[in-house]
PDB file of C-alpha atoms in Angstrom:
ATOM      1  CA  ARG A 578      -0.102   0.006  -0.048  1.00 74.00           C
ATOM      2  CA  LYS A 579       1.438   3.326  -0.996  1.00 83.00           C
ATOM      3  CA  GLU A 580       2.225   5.752   1.950  1.00 89.00           C
ATOM      4  CA  VAL A 581       0.286   8.504   0.359  1.00 93.00           C
ATOM      5  CA  GLU A 582      -2.471   8.438  -2.265  1.00 93.00           C
ATOM      6  CA  GLN A 583      -3.819  11.302  -4.484  1.00 93.00           C
ATOM      7  CA  ASP A 584      -6.436  11.594  -7.150  1.00 87.00           C
ATOM      8  CA  PRO A 585      -4.227  12.646 -10.057  1.00 86.00           C
ATOM      9  CA  GLY A 586      -7.101  14.598 -11.827  1.00 86.00           C
ATOM     10  CA  PRO A 587      -6.796  16.522 -13.818  1.00 92.00           C
ATOM     11  CA  PHE A 588      -9.117  18.985 -12.395  1.00 93.00           C
ATOM     12  CA  ASN A 589     -10.185  21.530 -15.118  1.00 96.00           C
ATOM     13  CA  VAL A 590     -12.444  24.369 -13.467  1.00 97.00           C
ATOM     14  CA  PRO A 591     -13.613  27.831 -14.442  1.00 97.00           C
ATOM     15  CA  GLU A 592     -12.134  30.907 -12.728  1.00 98.00           C
ATOM     16  CA  GLY A 593     -13.923  31.742  -9.723  1.00 97.00           C
ATOM     17  CA  ALA A 594     -14.855  28.149  -8.907  1.00 97.00           C
ATOM     18  CA  THR A 595     -14.282  26.278  -5.568  1.00 97.00           C
ATOM     19  CA  VAL A 596     -12.213  22.937  -6.013  1.00 96.00           C
ATOM     20  CA  ALA A 597     -11.292  20.492  -3.334  1.00 95.00           C
ATOM     21  CA  PHE A 598      -8.551  18.022  -3.290  1.00 94.00           C
ATOM     22  CA  ASN A 599      -8.216  14.942  -0.848  1.00 94.00           C
ATOM     23  CA  CYS A 600      -5.251  12.711   0.202  1.00 94.00           C
ATOM     24  CA  THR A 601      -5.038   9.622   2.187  1.00 96.00           C
ATOM     25  CA  TYR A 602      -2.213   8.348   4.109  1.00 95.00           C
ATOM     26  CA  SER A 603      -1.305   4.909   5.594  1.00 94.00           C
ATOM     27  CA  ASN A 604       0.881   5.579   8.518  1.00 90.00           C
ATOM     28  CA  SER A 605      -1.193   6.406  11.599  1.00 89.00           C
ATOM     29  CA  ALA A 606       2.073   7.611  13.382  1.00 87.00           C
ATOM     30  CA  SER A 607       2.428  10.588  10.910  1.00 88.00           C
ATOM     31  CA  GLN A 608       2.784  13.894  12.765  1.00 85.00           C
ATOM     32  CA  SER A 609       3.382  16.500  10.113  1.00 89.00           C
ATOM     33  CA  PHE A 610       1.390  17.193   7.180  1.00 93.00           C
ATOM     34  CA  PHE A 611       1.830  19.707   4.300  1.00 94.00           C
ATOM     35  CA  TRP A 612       0.354  20.718   0.892  1.00 96.00           C
ATOM     36  CA  TYR A 613       3.056  21.792  -1.697  1.00 97.00           C
ATOM     37  CA  ARG A 614       2.489  23.463  -4.996  1.00 97.00           C
ATOM     38  CA  GLN A 615       4.552  22.542  -8.014  1.00 96.00           C
ATOM     39  CA  ASP A 616       4.722  24.297 -11.305  1.00 95.00           C
ATOM     40  CA  CYS A 617       5.781  22.520 -14.384  1.00 88.00           C
ATOM     41  CA  ARG A 618       9.176  20.925 -13.857  1.00 79.00           C
ATOM     42  CA  LYS A 619      10.079  23.438 -11.150  1.00 94.00           C
ATOM     43  CA  GLU A 620      10.721  22.929  -7.350  1.00 96.00           C
ATOM     44  CA  PRO A 621       7.762  22.142  -5.221  1.00 96.00           C
ATOM     45  CA  LYS A 622       7.087  25.150  -2.954  1.00 96.00           C
ATOM     46  CA  LEU A 623       5.369  24.997   0.449  1.00 95.00           C
ATOM     47  CA  LEU A 624       1.695  25.988   0.094  1.00 96.00           C
ATOM     48  CA  MET A 625       0.609  25.364   3.757  1.00 94.00           C
ATOM     49  CA  SER A 626       1.254  23.241   6.738  1.00 91.00           C
ATOM     50  CA  VAL A 627      -1.923  21.348   7.820  1.00 92.00           C
ATOM     51  CA  TYR A 628      -2.678  21.452  11.565  1.00 82.00           C
ATOM     52  CA  SER A 629      -5.146  19.255  13.561  1.00 82.00           C
ATOM     53  CA  SER A 630      -7.676  22.015  14.031  1.00 82.00           C
ATOM     54  CA  GLY A 631      -7.495  22.957  10.312  1.00 84.00           C
ATOM     55  CA  ASN A 632      -6.281  26.141   9.153  1.00 90.00           C
ATOM     56  CA  GLU A 633      -6.844  28.884   6.446  1.00 93.00           C
ATOM     57  CA  ASP A 634      -4.746  31.062   4.431  1.00 93.00           C
ATOM     58  CA  GLY A 635      -6.656  33.438   2.326  1.00 96.00           C
ATOM     59  CA  ARG A 636      -8.539  31.391  -0.282  1.00 97.00           C
ATOM     60  CA  PHE A 637      -6.865  28.162   0.984  1.00 97.00           C
ATOM     61  CA  THR A 638      -8.036  25.964   3.625  1.00 96.00           C
ATOM     62  CA  ALA A 639      -6.461  22.733   4.752  1.00 96.00           C
ATOM     63  CA  GLN A 640      -8.306  20.091   6.900  1.00 95.00           C
ATOM     64  CA  LEU A 641      -6.756  17.033   8.649  1.00 94.00           C
ATOM     65  CA  ASN A 642      -8.827  14.017   9.789  1.00 93.00           C
ATOM     66  CA  ARG A 643      -6.605  11.778  11.942  1.00 92.00           C
ATOM     67  CA  ALA A 644      -9.401   9.081  12.514  1.00 92.00           C
ATOM     68  CA  SER A 645      -9.861   8.519   8.639  1.00 93.00           C
ATOM     69  CA  GLN A 646      -6.329   9.296   7.774  1.00 94.00           C
ATOM     70  CA  TYR A 647      -6.881  11.989   5.160  1.00 92.00           C
ATOM     71  CA  ILE A 648      -6.199  15.514   4.445  1.00 95.00           C
ATOM     72  CA  SER A 649      -7.809  17.896   2.246  1.00 95.00           C
ATOM     73  CA  LEU A 650      -7.240  21.285   0.592  1.00 97.00           C
ATOM     74  CA  LEU A 651      -9.886  23.566  -0.431  1.00 97.00           C
ATOM     75  CA  ILE A 652      -9.146  26.587  -3.058  1.00 97.00           C
ATOM     76  CA  ARG A 653     -12.041  29.164  -3.230  1.00 98.00           C
ATOM     77  CA  ASP A 654     -12.392  31.726  -5.908  1.00 98.00           C
ATOM     78  CA  SER A 655      -9.949  29.941  -8.176  1.00 98.00           C
ATOM     79  CA  LYS A 656      -7.532  32.126 -10.192  1.00 98.00           C
ATOM     80  CA  LEU A 657      -5.664  31.339 -13.476  1.00 97.00           C
ATOM     81  CA  SER A 658      -2.527  31.501 -11.360  1.00 97.00           C
ATOM     82  CA  ASP A 659      -3.574  28.620  -9.132  1.00 98.00           C
ATOM     83  CA  SER A 660      -3.006  26.372 -12.252  1.00 97.00           C
ATOM     84  CA  ALA A 661      -0.221  23.839 -11.008  1.00 96.00           C
ATOM     85  CA  THR A 662       0.219  20.395  -9.529  1.00 95.00           C
ATOM     86  CA  TYR A 663      -0.618  20.131  -5.813  1.00 96.00           C
ATOM     87  CA  LEU A 664       1.213  17.603  -3.719  1.00 95.00           C
ATOM     88  CA  CYS A 665       0.106  16.028  -0.534  1.00 95.00           C
ATOM     89  CA  VAL A 666       3.101  15.296   1.892  1.00 94.00           C
ATOM     90  CA  VAL A 667       3.110  13.200   5.011  1.00 93.00           C
ATOM     91  CA  ASN A 668       6.012  13.051   7.580  1.00 90.00           C
ATOM     92  CA  PRO A 669       5.880  10.129   9.933  1.00 85.00           C
ATOM     93  CA  GLY A 670       9.450  10.143  10.946  1.00 81.00           C
ATOM     94  CA  ASN A 671      12.708  11.045   9.235  1.00 83.00           C
ATOM     95  CA  GLN A 672      11.343  10.891   5.758  1.00 86.00           C
ATOM     96  CA  PHE A 673       8.646  12.817   3.825  1.00 90.00           C
ATOM     97  CA  TYR A 674       6.082  10.958   1.633  1.00 92.00           C
ATOM     98  CA  PHE A 675       4.987  12.795  -1.366  1.00 93.00           C
ATOM     99  CA  GLY A 676       1.636  11.958  -3.116  1.00 92.00           C
ATOM    100  CA  THR A 677       1.932  11.929  -6.957  1.00 90.00           C
ATOM    101  CA  GLY A 678       0.229  15.163  -7.091  1.00 92.00           C
ATOM    102  CA  THR A 679      -3.190  16.402  -8.298  1.00 94.00           C
ATOM    103  CA  SER A 680      -3.222  18.439 -11.522  1.00 94.00           C
ATOM    104  CA  LEU A 681      -5.284  21.724 -11.509  1.00 96.00           C
ATOM    105  CA  THR A 682      -6.010  23.910 -14.440  1.00 96.00           C
ATOM    106  CA  VAL A 683      -8.154  26.963 -14.059  1.00 97.00           C
ATOM    107  CA  ILE A 684      -9.808  27.991 -17.248  1.00 97.00           C
ATOM    108  CA  PRO A 685     -10.700  31.658 -18.107  1.00 95.00           C
TER     109      PRO A 685
ATOM    110  CA  ASN B  95      18.374  34.608   1.499  1.00 68.00           C
ATOM    111  CA  ALA B  96      20.120  31.627  -0.266  1.00 80.00           C
ATOM    112  CA  GLY B  97      18.229  28.827   1.357  1.00 94.00           C
ATOM    113  CA  VAL B  98      19.102  25.642  -0.708  1.00 97.00           C
ATOM    114  CA  THR B  99      21.396  26.140  -3.488  1.00 97.00           C
ATOM    115  CA  GLN B 100      21.944  23.195  -6.162  1.00 98.00           C
ATOM    116  CA  THR B 101      24.603  23.262  -8.910  1.00 97.00           C
ATOM    117  CA  PRO B 102      24.759  22.641 -11.707  1.00 97.00           C
ATOM    118  CA  LYS B 103      21.309  23.577 -12.924  1.00 96.00           C
ATOM    119  CA  PHE B 104      21.769  21.692 -16.266  1.00 96.00           C
ATOM    120  CA  ARG B 105      24.151  18.929 -17.311  1.00 96.00           C
ATOM    121  CA  ILE B 106      24.478  16.462 -20.116  1.00 96.00           C
ATOM    122  CA  LEU B 107      26.601  13.387 -19.387  1.00 96.00           C
ATOM    123  CA  LYS B 108      27.642  10.504 -21.680  1.00 96.00           C
ATOM    124  CA  ILE B 109      26.940   7.012 -20.629  1.00 97.00           C
ATOM    125  CA  GLY B 110      29.550   5.645 -18.079  1.00 96.00           C
ATOM    126  CA  GLN B 111      30.648   9.161 -17.041  1.00 96.00           C
ATOM    127  CA  SER B 112      30.590  10.179 -13.388  1.00 96.00           C
ATOM    128  CA  MET B 113      29.525  13.428 -11.788  1.00 96.00           C
ATOM    129  CA  THR B 114      28.668  15.175  -8.378  1.00 97.00           C
ATOM    130  CA  LEU B 115      25.460  17.142  -7.943  1.00 98.00           C
ATOM    131  CA  GLN B 116      26.204  19.650  -5.112  1.00 98.00           C
ATOM    132  CA  CYS B 117      23.677  20.867  -2.706  1.00 98.00           C
ATOM    133  CA  THR B 118      24.345  23.273   0.269  1.00 98.00           C
ATOM    134  CA  GLN B 119      21.986  25.021   2.569  1.00 97.00           C
ATOM    135  CA  ASP B 120      22.463  28.011   4.883  1.00 96.00           C
ATOM    136  CA  MET B 121      19.589  27.238   7.268  1.00 94.00           C
ATOM    137  CA  ASN B 122      21.499  25.085   9.849  1.00 93.00           C
ATOM    138  CA  HIS B 123      18.998  22.354   8.953  1.00 94.00           C
ATOM    139  CA  ASN B 124      19.993  18.889  10.254  1.00 93.00           C
ATOM    140  CA  TYR B 125      17.964  16.923   7.684  1.00 94.00           C
ATOM    141  CA  MET B 126      18.721  16.773   4.079  1.00 96.00           C
ATOM    142  CA  TYR B 127      17.258  14.787   1.215  1.00 97.00           C
ATOM    143  CA  TRP B 128      17.825  14.018  -2.514  1.00 98.00           C
ATOM    144  CA  TYR B 129      14.774  13.249  -4.768  1.00 97.00           C
ATOM    145  CA  ARG B 130      14.514  12.340  -8.531  1.00 96.00           C
ATOM    146  CA  GLN B 131      11.503  13.402 -10.483  1.00 95.00           C
ATOM    147  CA  ASP B 132      10.892  11.771 -13.927  1.00 93.00           C
ATOM    148  CA  PRO B 133       8.599  13.457 -16.361  1.00 86.00           C
ATOM    149  CA  GLY B 134       4.960  13.342 -15.429  1.00 82.00           C
ATOM    150  CA  MET B 135       5.847  11.353 -12.246  1.00 86.00           C
ATOM    151  CA  GLY B 136       6.140  12.083  -8.436  1.00 88.00           C
ATOM    152  CA  LEU B 137       9.046  12.673  -6.315  1.00 92.00           C
ATOM    153  CA  LYS B 138      11.222   9.722  -5.359  1.00 93.00           C
ATOM    154  CA  LEU B 139      13.465   9.690  -2.402  1.00 95.00           C
ATOM    155  CA  ILE B 140      17.334   8.537  -3.341  1.00 97.00           C
ATOM    156  CA  TYR B 141      19.134   9.212  -0.088  1.00 97.00           C
ATOM    157  CA  TYR B 142      18.681  11.176   2.995  1.00 96.00           C
ATOM    158  CA  SER B 143      20.543  12.420   6.047  1.00 96.00           C
ATOM    159  CA  VAL B 144      19.623  13.407   9.572  1.00 93.00           C
ATOM    160  CA  GLY B 145      22.864  14.946  10.492  1.00 93.00           C
ATOM    161  CA  ALA B 146      26.553  15.310   9.632  1.00 94.00           C
ATOM    162  CA  GLY B 147      28.186  11.777   9.225  1.00 95.00           C
ATOM    163  CA  ILE B 148      24.683  10.122   8.895  1.00 96.00           C
ATOM    164  CA  THR B 149      23.056   8.859   5.645  1.00 97.00           C
ATOM    165  CA  ASP B 150      20.339   6.542   4.839  1.00 96.00           C
ATOM    166  CA  LYS B 151      18.825   4.960   1.641  1.00 96.00           C
ATOM    167  CA  GLY B 152      15.583   6.123   0.275  1.00 94.00           C
ATOM    168  CA  GLU B 153      13.363   4.371  -2.311  1.00 92.00           C
ATOM    169  CA  VAL B 154      15.719   4.544  -5.236  1.00 96.00           C
ATOM    170  CA  PRO B 155      19.450   4.544  -4.057  1.00 97.00           C
ATOM    171  CA  ASN B 156      20.948   2.268  -6.550  1.00 96.00           C
ATOM    172  CA  GLY B 157      23.538   3.897  -8.801  1.00 96.00           C
ATOM    173  CA  TYR B 158      23.848   6.790  -6.357  1.00 97.00           C
ATOM    174  CA  ASN B 159      26.279   7.620  -3.419  1.00 97.00           C
ATOM    175  CA  VAL B 160      26.135  10.478  -0.863  1.00 97.00           C
ATOM    176  CA  SER B 161      28.100  11.827   1.894  1.00 96.00           C
ATOM    177  CA  ARG B 162      27.537  14.416   4.807  1.00 97.00           C
ATOM    178  CA  SER B 163      30.606  15.523   6.080  1.00 96.00           C
ATOM    179  CA  THR B 164      29.168  18.983   7.210  1.00 96.00           C
ATOM    180  CA  THR B 165      25.711  20.298   8.109  1.00 96.00           C
ATOM    181  CA  GLU B 166      25.735  22.629   5.299  1.00 97.00           C
ATOM    182  CA  ASP B 167      26.475  20.262   2.338  1.00 97.00           C
ATOM    183  CA  PHE B 168      25.029  16.983   0.907  1.00 98.00           C
ATOM    184  CA  PRO B 169      26.550  16.070  -2.400  1.00 98.00           C
ATOM    185  CA  LEU B 170      25.030  13.358  -4.588  1.00 98.00           C
ATOM    186  CA  ARG B 171      27.373  11.245  -6.723  1.00 97.00           C
ATOM    187  CA  LEU B 172      26.782   9.263  -9.946  1.00 96.00           C
ATOM    188  CA  GLU B 173      29.536   6.854 -10.498  1.00 89.00           C
ATOM    189  CA  LEU B 174      28.525   5.298 -13.815  1.00 94.00           C
ATOM    190  CA  ALA B 175      25.813   7.260 -15.520  1.00 95.00           C
ATOM    191  CA  ALA B 176      23.030   5.390 -17.230  1.00 96.00           C
ATOM    192  CA  PRO B 177      20.208   6.649 -19.420  1.00 95.00           C
ATOM    193  CA  SER B 178      17.734   5.445 -16.714  1.00 96.00           C
ATOM    194  CA  GLN B 179      19.283   8.329 -14.506  1.00 97.00           C
ATOM    195  CA  THR B 180      18.026  11.124 -16.830  1.00 96.00           C
ATOM    196  CA  SER B 181      15.934  13.183 -14.611  1.00 96.00           C
ATOM    197  CA  VAL B 182      15.464  16.113 -12.570  1.00 97.00           C
ATOM    198  CA  TYR B 183      17.001  16.042  -9.275  1.00 98.00           C
ATOM    199  CA  PHE B 184      16.010  18.043  -6.180  1.00 98.00           C
ATOM    200  CA  CYS B 185      17.832  18.753  -2.961  1.00 98.00           C
ATOM    201  CA  ALA B 186      15.779  19.578  -0.020  1.00 97.00           C
ATOM    202  CA  SER B 187      16.471  20.371   3.956  1.00 96.00           C
ATOM    203  CA  SER B 188      14.262  20.672   6.992  1.00 93.00           C
ATOM    204  CA  SER B 189      14.569  20.970  10.641  1.00 89.00           C
ATOM    205  CA  VAL B 190      12.813  18.955  13.387  1.00 78.00           C
ATOM    206  CA  LEU B 191      10.130  19.977  15.908  1.00 68.00           C
ATOM    207  CA  GLY B 192      11.401  17.484  18.411  1.00 62.00           C
ATOM    208  CA  THR B 193       8.666  14.919  18.946  1.00 60.00           C
ATOM    209  CA  LYS B 194       6.307  16.844  16.812  1.00 62.00           C
ATOM    210  CA  GLY B 195       7.674  15.803  13.527  1.00 68.00           C
ATOM    211  CA  ASN B 196       9.527  17.976  11.090  1.00 77.00           C
ATOM    212  CA  GLN B 197       9.285  21.418   9.714  1.00 85.00           C
ATOM    213  CA  PRO B 198       8.345  21.545   6.044  1.00 89.00           C
ATOM    214  CA  GLN B 199      11.121  20.995   3.522  1.00 92.00           C
ATOM    215  CA  HIS B 200      12.901  23.575   1.549  1.00 95.00           C
ATOM    216  CA  PHE B 201      13.580  22.719  -1.818  1.00 97.00           C
ATOM    217  CA  GLY B 202      16.522  23.823  -4.135  1.00 97.00           C
ATOM    218  CA  ASP B 203      15.977  24.793  -7.899  1.00 96.00           C
ATOM    219  CA  GLY B 204      16.844  21.340  -9.089  1.00 97.00           C
ATOM    220  CA  THR B 205      19.458  19.952 -11.505  1.00 97.00           C
ATOM    221  CA  ARG B 206      18.302  18.697 -14.882  1.00 97.00           C
ATOM    222  CA  LEU B 207      20.485  15.884 -15.860  1.00 97.00           C
ATOM    223  CA  SER B 208      20.382  14.036 -19.240  1.00 96.00           C
ATOM    224  CA  ILE B 209      22.441  10.913 -19.912  1.00 96.00           C
ATOM    225  CA  LEU B 210      22.946  10.211 -23.616  1.00 93.00           C
TER     226      LEU B 210
END
């Protein structure tokens, strides 16, 4: 079983739409969780950490459900500049486990 | 703010050649990582280090070697380059939150390597 699983998409949404991504993880001992954004062939960049209580940063909201072992990312009022691949990352110990990413294209 | 610096940014190698990909960070992070990313695929961990003098294999270590003589530097060595090693290589670093897991990773810009 993979450490982290994500729906690869692609998600094609119109500007202004709300879109949600989910990610499941297998190691219940995982302690740190993150969402990264990756533009084509560039380095991953941290979008936000995910806390147990849920957290929000502008149009982005992240949630963690430890009981069901999944994390989610909600993007409201999508912008063209949100088009990218979104990576779910889980850290159960010394290593970080990356999902394969979910591709988002925001259409004018 | 330099962060994580990788050199070179691009390189073309012939089959059988060797080279070292350099990675240095100025954030005093204990943890450092090497990943490769093939086109359309996710990141795969090659090696990682939890501190100077300590290295561990990741998911795809074959054909690579690493060393960690200082906190700042974590070079990745390819001894006998093969076409299957054509990829984008990312170095990353992070710090630890004690028993609360790790801080997020910071990535370098990547090294685009082609083996012909």
